Amino acid sequence: MTELARKFDKDPELEGGVVASSVYFGGRRIADIPIEEAGLWAAKEGHVVWIGLLEPARELLLRVQRQFNLHDLAIEDAEHPHQRPKIEQYGDALFIVARTAQLVQGRVNFGETHMFVGKGYIVSVRHGVSTSYAAVRQHWESCPSALAKGEDFILYAILDFIVDNYMPVLEQIEEEVDLIEDGVLARPMTSKDIERLYMLRRDLLRLRNAAGPLVEVCRRLTSADLPQLRPAMHPLFRDVTDHIRTVLEKVDNLREVLAFAFEASLLVGQSQETAIAKKLASWAAILAVPTALAGIYGMNFAEMPELHFDYGYPTVLVAIATICSILYWRFRKNGWL
Amino acid sequence: MTELARKFDKDPELEGGVVASSVYFGGRRIADIPIEEAGLWAAKEGHVVWIGLLEPARELLLRVQRQFNLHDLAIEDAEHPHQRPKIEQYGDALFIVARTAQLVQGRVNFGETHMFVGKGYIVSVRHGVSTSYAAVRQHWESCPSALAKGEDFILYAILDFIVDNYMPVLEQIEEEVDLIEDGVLARPMTSKDIERLYMLRRDLLRLRNAAGPLVEVCRRLTSADLPQLRPAMHPLFRDVTDHIRTVLEKVDNLREVLAFAFEASLLVGQSQETAIAKKLASWAAILAVPTALAGIYGMNFAEMPELHFDYGYPTVLVAIATICSILYWRFRKNGWL
Amino acid sequence: MTELARKFDKDPELEGGVVASSVYFGGRRIADIPIEEAGLWAAKEGHVVWIGLLEPARELLLRVQRQFNLHDLAIEDAEHPHQRPKIEQYGDALFIVARTAQLVQGRVNFGETHMFVGKGYIVSVRHGVSTSYAAVRQHWESCPSALAKGEDFILYAILDFIVDNYMPVLEQIEEEVDLIEDGVLARPMTSKDIERLYMLRRDLLRLRNAAGPLVEVCRRLTSADLPQLRPAMHPLFRDVTDHIRTVLEKVDNLREVLAFAFEASLLVGQSQETAIAKKLASWAAILAVPTALAGIYGMNFAEMPELHFDYGYPTVLVAIATICSILYWRFRKNGWL
Amino acid sequence: MTELARKFDKDPELEGGVVASSVYFGGRRIADIPIEEAGLWAAKEGHVVWIGLLEPARELLLRVQRQFNLHDLAIEDAEHPHQRPKIEQYGDALFIVARTAQLVQGRVNFGETHMFVGKGYIVSVRHGVSTSYAAVRQHWESCPSALAKGEDFILYAILDFIVDNYMPVLEQIEEEVDLIEDGVLARPMTSKDIERLYMLRRDLLRLRNAAGPLVEVCRRLTSADLPQLRPAMHPLFRDVTDHIRTVLEKVDNLREVLAFAFEASLLVGQSQETAIAKKLASWAAILAVPTALAGIYGMNFAEMPELHFDYGYPTVLVAIATICSILYWRFRKNGWL
Amino acid sequence: MTELARKFDKDPELEGGVVASSVYFGGRRIADIPIEEAGLWAAKEGHVVWIGLLEPARELLLRVQRQFNLHDLAIEDAEHPHQRPKIEQYGDALFIVARTAQLVQGRVNFGETHMFVGKGYIVSVRHGVSTSYAAVRQHWESCPSALAKGEDFILYAILDFIVDNYMPVLEQIEEEVDLIEDGVLARPMTSKDIERLYMLRRDLLRLRNAAGPLVEVCRRLTSADLPQLRPAMHPLFRDVTDHIRTVLEKVDNLREVLAFAFEASLLVGQSQETAIAKKLASWAAILAVPTALAGIYGMNFAEMPELHFDYGYPTVLVAIATICSILYWRFRKNGWL
């Protein structure tokens, strides 16, 4: 679907960074409008203007600003990604920043979505890797609920969509963690395991940074008396908050599990080192026996009676074999070999 | 008992996911009713309808929703497990999510119970592995207390039952931790020990996630002015809160104890490695003596007077034995062997 | 004293679990009464009934309950130890749980004391290992202060006594920690050291669990408007709070010190391993010299001119000795030996 | 630019520690004034006096104090750097301390800026390494916004400039961390890597100390009713707060990443040690074979039949070669070599 | 100065534990008075009595108590050191406990100062190692400020003096930490380094315990409406709070730096162990060559053609030398030697 959405984004009208610019009445799209008419439409009772932008140029943002009389600082923020998730009230408008997470070819990528919400309009600005909100739009246009008639509902729908998109990312990380877990307990980590562990931790850290501050954003959306949001919307935003908390709980669990894995790996590695040391010591001891004995009977003393015994040589061979076997058996018994 | 409860659950009327659907008056069951009459009965003064569902289909949930006019979001949540424990007030009804823990063949399994509580009714929805609340029902039906006449008491009874069921899980983990503790101090961990340690940590983490948010849920049940709960119930819910806190304290203790065990194990492992290194070095030194000496007297110089001494050979043998013995004794003395 | 107290506890009137049951007026004991008269005496102006129980049977608790009209939940709690320290207000009565710590033959043991405090009476229930409060009673009976005339003062006296009894436990742990500290820096830990370290950590953890929640209990005793406590008592309870905080600070310090000791021990162990590795490598190098040289002159080539030199043999011996000495001296110099 | 700024600072009028002392009206500089006239100008409606000092002597601070009636403690603080970032209200004036970070030849250096803000004036005092605020001044003088007409806007501009200057520092650290990351996963750390890691951690710690308390400072600038700040300024200060939070998030991420790097490095190091131990053990085993066999056939027994076999010698050579090859192949196969 | 102060403390009038007992009017000392007159003088408008005690006997404390009607608990506390820093209001008097830190022969020592402050008097009680407050007294007597006329200013002066005295302690620890830092990165820690590290951590822990609770004490001195303190004093106490916060920040930084040092040391140690293992393995391999080759040509087979080659012996010698050289060169190249 990402691919599809992507293709949709690249269509000609997008050239200027505008993904969509429509007026809705009673939940139905009644017109696609140029930016310059947005302010007028938004002012009409019961009408909602939804403008979707993708990495807009400054000039485009200024055109939007003029329509809805947006705050300079918000426009400046919207122009520059790398904001923390936050909610800010500027005059009549709410300005909301959220981070999005996306799987692109098996790696986690992060983007940002900025939203302006005011009486009769919502403007969404996407930065970096993120799915188009076309899916949200389609879903909303087909939504029968009477409640779903305002810009606050669209805000809810987008936030819900963003949070839902964390899930496949988390699930992939979960899978990889499971793989590492299985490996870690079976054998010490290879460089590749360590690298994967390391990368997962970084991704989880970024995911935490993306989702964490959203809790506070949603909390303010539900509790504070923001005139832009109807009280009837509060349960919906509380629901999003719950979803984010679930995401965070999972992230924190995975982080802790990876910390366990690190510790377990250290122990497994230590225990393997010990096992090798034991093996090394055992074989060194066993092999020292023929060396020492043979050394003694290799001396050139004039008088070494054993050398002339009838069965001297085989006796020594047997002695060597016997001692080595006993050692081998003893080491085996107490687990050194 | 789990087995029994399970069997009970599988009885024919359960086919649709309905475990029980009864009306109580003054604490006595007066009728088993179809879902469609539940709303009527609940509205009668002094009557309490208790519906128990097990992994219900969406359609069944919608039927229940119609009876008690439940909120869409709550129904959606109840349909999908994997919620965090929470309490939510939707209009006249409370929606409560709790996680349950169960021992199934020696492994900890987690389930979820969702509850709707409103004037005159309580609906409990079980997901995943969990004991039937038949035991709670029987206990309640035989409960003489005058207080035990409302749906809020049933809510208390179920929560109390859920928390009580954490105990055997904790006790088993405690037992295993004791085993690990004994082992850890006696010898370095084997792979199996490490694995067990690892698994216990994961289980404790999950248990913490299950029980932790319940504290907040219960706190709100006791402090907030929720019209669904009579003030006389507050001490009971505070009591449940205390039980959860005790569970959490135990969980945290066990987690910390396992962390100690990890650290102790690292030290034990290090000290064993050192001991092996000492042993290896000692024996290498001892065995190097005959090798070196014998090597010298194995040289083929034309003039090596010692080779022709009368007691040259035995002298060297004795010298070797003596030096080795001295070394052995010295290593022994300072604890290397 | 523990022994003495214990003996005292075992006296005949204790058979039923009743350690003491007396009425006080103006701070003087005026009568020992049966449980059944306790309610009557407590109701008289200026009289205080103090009942001390030791692991009472359910039946005894119920008799006490009837006298003072105690809450069911509190009675249930008092019957079952393993509560967290807490304070609970049930109707007119306060219910307080505290954990006690005791040294029994050099090991820390934990017990519990439950207290019911209401107008004109105090009931203390001891569980597990703990000192008798006979000492508190004697001290109180001889206390001249006018303030010391109420059941709230007795509550203070018992709490103060409990907290004071943590001190010898802490002091013994402190002593052991000092011993470990001295050891840890001098040499790597033995298994026994590690075990002791481990046990101390567990004891400190338990002590923290025992004392930690008491801070909150005492805070509520000083700040909340509990009708059972005269405002003039607040400084006394604040004083107990300070004592507990001091205990906790000590416990936390010791915990941190043991964590330092663990880390230091790891470093000491690592540095010892390195030292052994250096020693092993040095001796292996030194002893390889005669082996290699002797090996060469032990070869059986037809033409080995050195073998027939006049001073060939002593030259080689000197060469071996010289090289070994140089190596020994070099290793010594850079600290490997 | 730092160099330039520095040069600018060293110009003759700076001799006394005064970098600038000007009066502004409606955002335009109308005069450069001596300190002694500052009080008079500040009192005129619509005029703003901005005095910039660089490590001023006590005597100069006292002259400034007299003009604006500043508090003794603030003057004392301004004289001595090494303050924590803070905001303090003394009578009519605000006293604000912020820490600045600067890259000087690739190393992070920290300085301090103290600011006095009151009706009609702002005094900035720089200590240690920091960029001149000349850039802020020029930017402000060219700022068209009507809002930008007060001393509170200058305060905002300076704080914003300080926070912006953290960014290049952070970016360089980020680059170095990336380098370390790449290294850490490829091979165990060298002493130099460890040192760099160590230094980065210290720098990050200092950066955290510099930026952390600024959050609280800015929060108070936005929320508290400080008469020195117009409410219209609040969004600007909230914006600075967001920037600081972004800085802190980055700092914390880098700190955590370095902690991961440390742990990963420990594992990589352990795994390398194990690899070496395996290699060592393998070669020791392989090389022990010729030594042992040759030793046996080097013995001087009178009767050693193999010695007189026709192909005895080549057979032994082949045997040695074969056994060594098998061992080599086996070790290779299971990854020891 | 410490020495001097100490001498001053030991003068004859101190015998009873009284360091000073004077009346001040308008900031000037007007009389040295016996304890028994203190109450009278304190009651006179504008007069301030300052009594300084050093480890007073119970009897002396009781005499002071009678003069100012102090609370029993405060007197009990003042008699027994080992209190946590705290502030307590007993009736009309404030009771304040602070911990002092002092360098005595290069080691950190801790003491306690207890203060009673009420209308017209201040009593300071010193325990353990601490500097005399004679310096504070002299400074105060020469203080011209009009504000400096009350007992609350003396309280401020003493607290400020105590906090200032933490600084040299911190600076010495900082110096030692710098030394350790330099060492840690250059070479693995010796036992002595580890011990020093360990001791520094303990000292920092104690310093944290001494300074930490003072923040709360000072906060209450500035915010709470304590009748003993004039509002004009608040900025001064806020200033002390800032100083303590700076101390705490430094302490926490040093603690974290030492934690870094520990981790760095572990890595350095590990990397050294690896280096030694590599060296050991390399030399073992090199020295195994002559042993193995010589062993082979030391065998006593009847037919060993090489033994009779013309240049057999020198060829073998050259072969040995060549192989060893090649090995040496290879090990050198990849950094094992």
mmCIF file of C-alpha atoms in Angstrom, chain A residues 156 177-178 181 184-186 232 235-236 238-239 242-243 245-246 249-250 252-254 256-268 270-271 273-274 277-278 280-282 284-285 288-289 291-292 295-306 336, chain B residues 71 73 76-77 82-86 88-90 99 189-191 194-195 197-199 201-202 205-206 209 213 255 259 262 265-270 272-273 276 279-280 287 290-291 293-295 297-300 306-310 312-314 316-317 320:
data_model
loop_
_atom_site.group_PDB
_atom_site.id
_atom_site.type_symbol
_atom_site.label_atom_id
_atom_site.label_comp_id
_atom_site.label_asym_id
_atom_site.label_seq_id
_atom_site.Cartn_x
_atom_site.Cartn_y
_atom_site.Cartn_z
ATOM 1 C CA TYR A 156 -7.988 12.321 15.549
ATOM 2 C CA VAL A 177 14.538 -9.579 19.086
ATOM 3 C CA ASP A 178 13.059 -13.057 19.228
ATOM 4 C CA GLU A 181 17.010 -14.185 22.057
ATOM 5 C CA VAL A 184 21.956 -15.552 22.638
ATOM 6 C CA LEU A 185 21.091 -18.464 24.866
ATOM 7 C CA ALA A 186 22.486 -21.056 22.501
ATOM 8 C CA ALA A 232 -17.444 14.650 22.516
ATOM 9 C CA PRO A 235 -12.939 9.646 24.409
ATOM 10 C CA LEU A 236 -11.421 9.315 20.933
ATOM 11 C CA ARG A 238 -8.084 9.150 25.157
ATOM 12 C CA ASP A 239 -8.256 6.074 22.984
ATOM 13 C CA ASP A 242 -4.076 4.356 25.224
ATOM 14 C CA HIS A 243 -2.689 3.137 21.922
ATOM 15 C CA ARG A 245 0.870 3.929 25.882
ATOM 16 C CA THR A 246 0.616 0.381 24.564
ATOM 17 C CA GLU A 249 5.003 -0.292 26.927
ATOM 18 C CA LYS A 250 6.053 -2.588 24.121
ATOM 19 C CA ASP A 252 10.137 -0.352 26.901
ATOM 20 C CA ASN A 253 9.698 -4.088 27.212
ATOM 21 C CA LEU A 254 11.819 -4.681 24.148
ATOM 22 C CA GLU A 256 14.555 -4.177 28.736
ATOM 23 C CA VAL A 257 14.597 -7.530 26.961
ATOM 24 C CA LEU A 258 17.593 -6.403 24.913
ATOM 25 C CA ALA A 259 19.297 -5.308 28.101
ATOM 26 C CA PHE A 260 18.654 -8.774 29.521
ATOM 27 C CA ALA A 261 20.002 -10.254 26.307
ATOM 28 C CA PHE A 262 23.151 -8.210 26.674
ATOM 29 C CA GLU A 263 23.666 -9.430 30.225
ATOM 30 C CA ALA A 264 22.851 -13.018 29.332
ATOM 31 C CA SER A 265 25.269 -12.795 26.432
ATOM 32 C CA LEU A 266 28.016 -11.598 28.735
ATOM 33 C CA LEU A 267 27.431 -14.584 30.994
ATOM 34 C CA VAL A 268 27.245 -17.005 28.089
ATOM 35 C CA GLN A 270 32.162 -15.793 30.087
ATOM 36 C CA SER A 271 31.029 -19.355 30.536
ATOM 37 C CA GLU A 273 35.683 -18.633 27.818
ATOM 38 C CA THR A 274 35.863 -20.689 30.969
ATOM 39 C CA ALA A 277 40.245 -22.425 29.295
ATOM 40 C CA LYS A 278 39.335 -25.727 30.910
ATOM 41 C CA LEU A 280 43.017 -25.941 26.897
ATOM 42 C CA ALA A 281 44.337 -26.710 30.355
ATOM 43 C CA SER A 282 43.176 -30.310 30.176
ATOM 44 C CA ALA A 284 47.971 -29.233 27.867
ATOM 45 C CA ALA A 285 48.175 -31.467 30.917
ATOM 46 C CA ALA A 288 52.669 -32.848 28.744
ATOM 47 C CA VAL A 289 52.851 -36.449 29.957
ATOM 48 C CA THR A 291 56.696 -35.052 26.461
ATOM 49 C CA ALA A 292 58.016 -35.241 30.001
ATOM 50 C CA GLY A 295 62.230 -36.436 27.601
ATOM 51 C CA ILE A 296 63.501 -38.390 30.606
ATOM 52 C CA TYR A 297 64.185 -41.528 28.615
ATOM 53 C CA GLY A 298 65.774 -39.439 25.888
ATOM 54 C CA MET A 299 68.541 -38.353 28.243
ATOM 55 C CA ASN A 300 71.998 -39.599 27.405
ATOM 56 C CA PHE A 301 73.213 -40.769 30.787
ATOM 57 C CA ALA A 302 75.654 -43.629 30.562
ATOM 58 C CA GLU A 303 73.784 -45.546 33.202
ATOM 59 C CA MET A 304 70.055 -45.641 32.722
ATOM 60 C CA PRO A 305 69.033 -49.186 33.708
ATOM 61 C CA GLU A 306 65.448 -48.898 32.439
ATOM 62 C CA TRP A 336 36.536 -30.020 31.912
ATOM 63 C CA HIS B 71 -19.832 3.155 23.914
ATOM 64 C CA LEU B 73 -14.875 2.532 21.514
ATOM 65 C CA GLU B 76 -14.057 -2.070 19.851
ATOM 66 C CA ASP B 77 -11.542 -2.465 22.689
ATOM 67 C CA HIS B 82 -3.873 -6.572 23.983
ATOM 68 C CA GLN B 83 -5.096 -3.536 25.871
ATOM 69 C CA ARG B 84 -3.216 -2.075 28.803
ATOM 70 C CA PRO B 85 -5.050 -2.267 32.150
ATOM 71 C CA LYS B 86 -7.148 0.869 32.336
ATOM 72 C CA GLU B 88 -12.484 4.513 31.271
ATOM 73 C CA GLN B 89 -15.770 6.230 31.908
ATOM 74 C CA TYR B 90 -18.070 6.276 28.891
ATOM 75 C CA ARG B 99 -4.653 -8.598 32.775
ATOM 76 C CA MET B 189 26.029 -20.583 35.686
ATOM 77 C CA THR B 190 25.501 -23.163 33.014
ATOM 78 C CA SER B 191 23.753 -22.255 29.765
ATOM 79 C CA ILE B 194 21.302 -18.533 32.216
ATOM 80 C CA GLU B 195 18.328 -19.472 30.099
ATOM 81 C CA LEU B 197 17.328 -16.704 34.609
ATOM 82 C CA TYR B 198 16.511 -15.035 31.337
ATOM 83 C CA MET B 199 13.047 -16.546 31.135
ATOM 84 C CA ARG B 201 13.184 -12.026 34.016
ATOM 85 C CA ARG B 202 10.869 -11.949 31.030
ATOM 86 C CA LEU B 205 8.603 -8.156 33.319
ATOM 87 C CA ARG B 206 5.290 -9.322 31.925
ATOM 88 C CA ASN B 209 3.202 -4.931 33.098
ATOM 89 C CA PRO B 213 -1.232 -0.249 35.816
ATOM 90 C CA ARG B 255 13.639 -8.598 39.743
ATOM 91 C CA ALA B 259 19.856 -8.652 39.031
ATOM 92 C CA PHE B 262 23.437 -11.875 37.562
ATOM 93 C CA SER B 265 27.278 -14.940 38.790
ATOM 94 C CA LEU B 266 29.624 -12.665 36.900
ATOM 95 C CA LEU B 267 31.899 -12.497 39.919
ATOM 96 C CA VAL B 268 31.703 -16.242 40.533
ATOM 97 C CA GLY B 269 32.510 -16.842 36.871
ATOM 98 C CA GLN B 270 35.416 -14.431 36.990
ATOM 99 C CA GLN B 272 36.491 -19.464 38.547
ATOM 100 C CA GLU B 273 38.297 -18.286 35.433
ATOM 101 C CA ILE B 276 41.560 -22.162 36.284
ATOM 102 C CA LYS B 279 45.830 -24.069 37.986
ATOM 103 C CA LEU B 280 46.866 -24.046 34.350
ATOM 104 C CA LEU B 287 55.657 -29.929 33.985
ATOM 105 C CA PRO B 290 61.313 -32.374 33.655
ATOM 106 C CA THR B 291 61.048 -31.188 30.072
ATOM 107 C CA LEU B 293 66.094 -30.715 32.573
ATOM 108 C CA ALA B 294 65.642 -33.808 30.446
ATOM 109 C CA GLY B 295 66.175 -31.674 27.376
ATOM 110 C CA TYR B 297 70.734 -34.047 29.449
ATOM 111 C CA GLY B 298 69.392 -35.195 26.105
ATOM 112 C CA MET B 299 71.865 -33.004 24.268
ATOM 113 C CA ASN B 300 74.518 -34.778 22.293
ATOM 114 C CA GLU B 306 77.381 -35.416 34.381
ATOM 115 C CA LEU B 307 76.336 -38.128 31.970
ATOM 116 C CA HIS B 308 79.114 -40.334 33.236
ATOM 117 C CA PHE B 309 78.776 -39.654 36.935
ATOM 118 C CA ASP B 310 78.001 -42.781 38.888
ATOM 119 C CA GLY B 312 74.011 -39.000 37.479
ATOM 120 C CA TYR B 313 70.740 -40.442 36.286
ATOM 121 C CA PRO B 314 69.082 -41.038 39.663
ATOM 122 C CA VAL B 316 68.615 -35.938 37.963
ATOM 123 C CA LEU B 317 65.458 -37.929 38.596
ATOM 124 C CA ILE B 320 63.279 -33.293 38.985
#
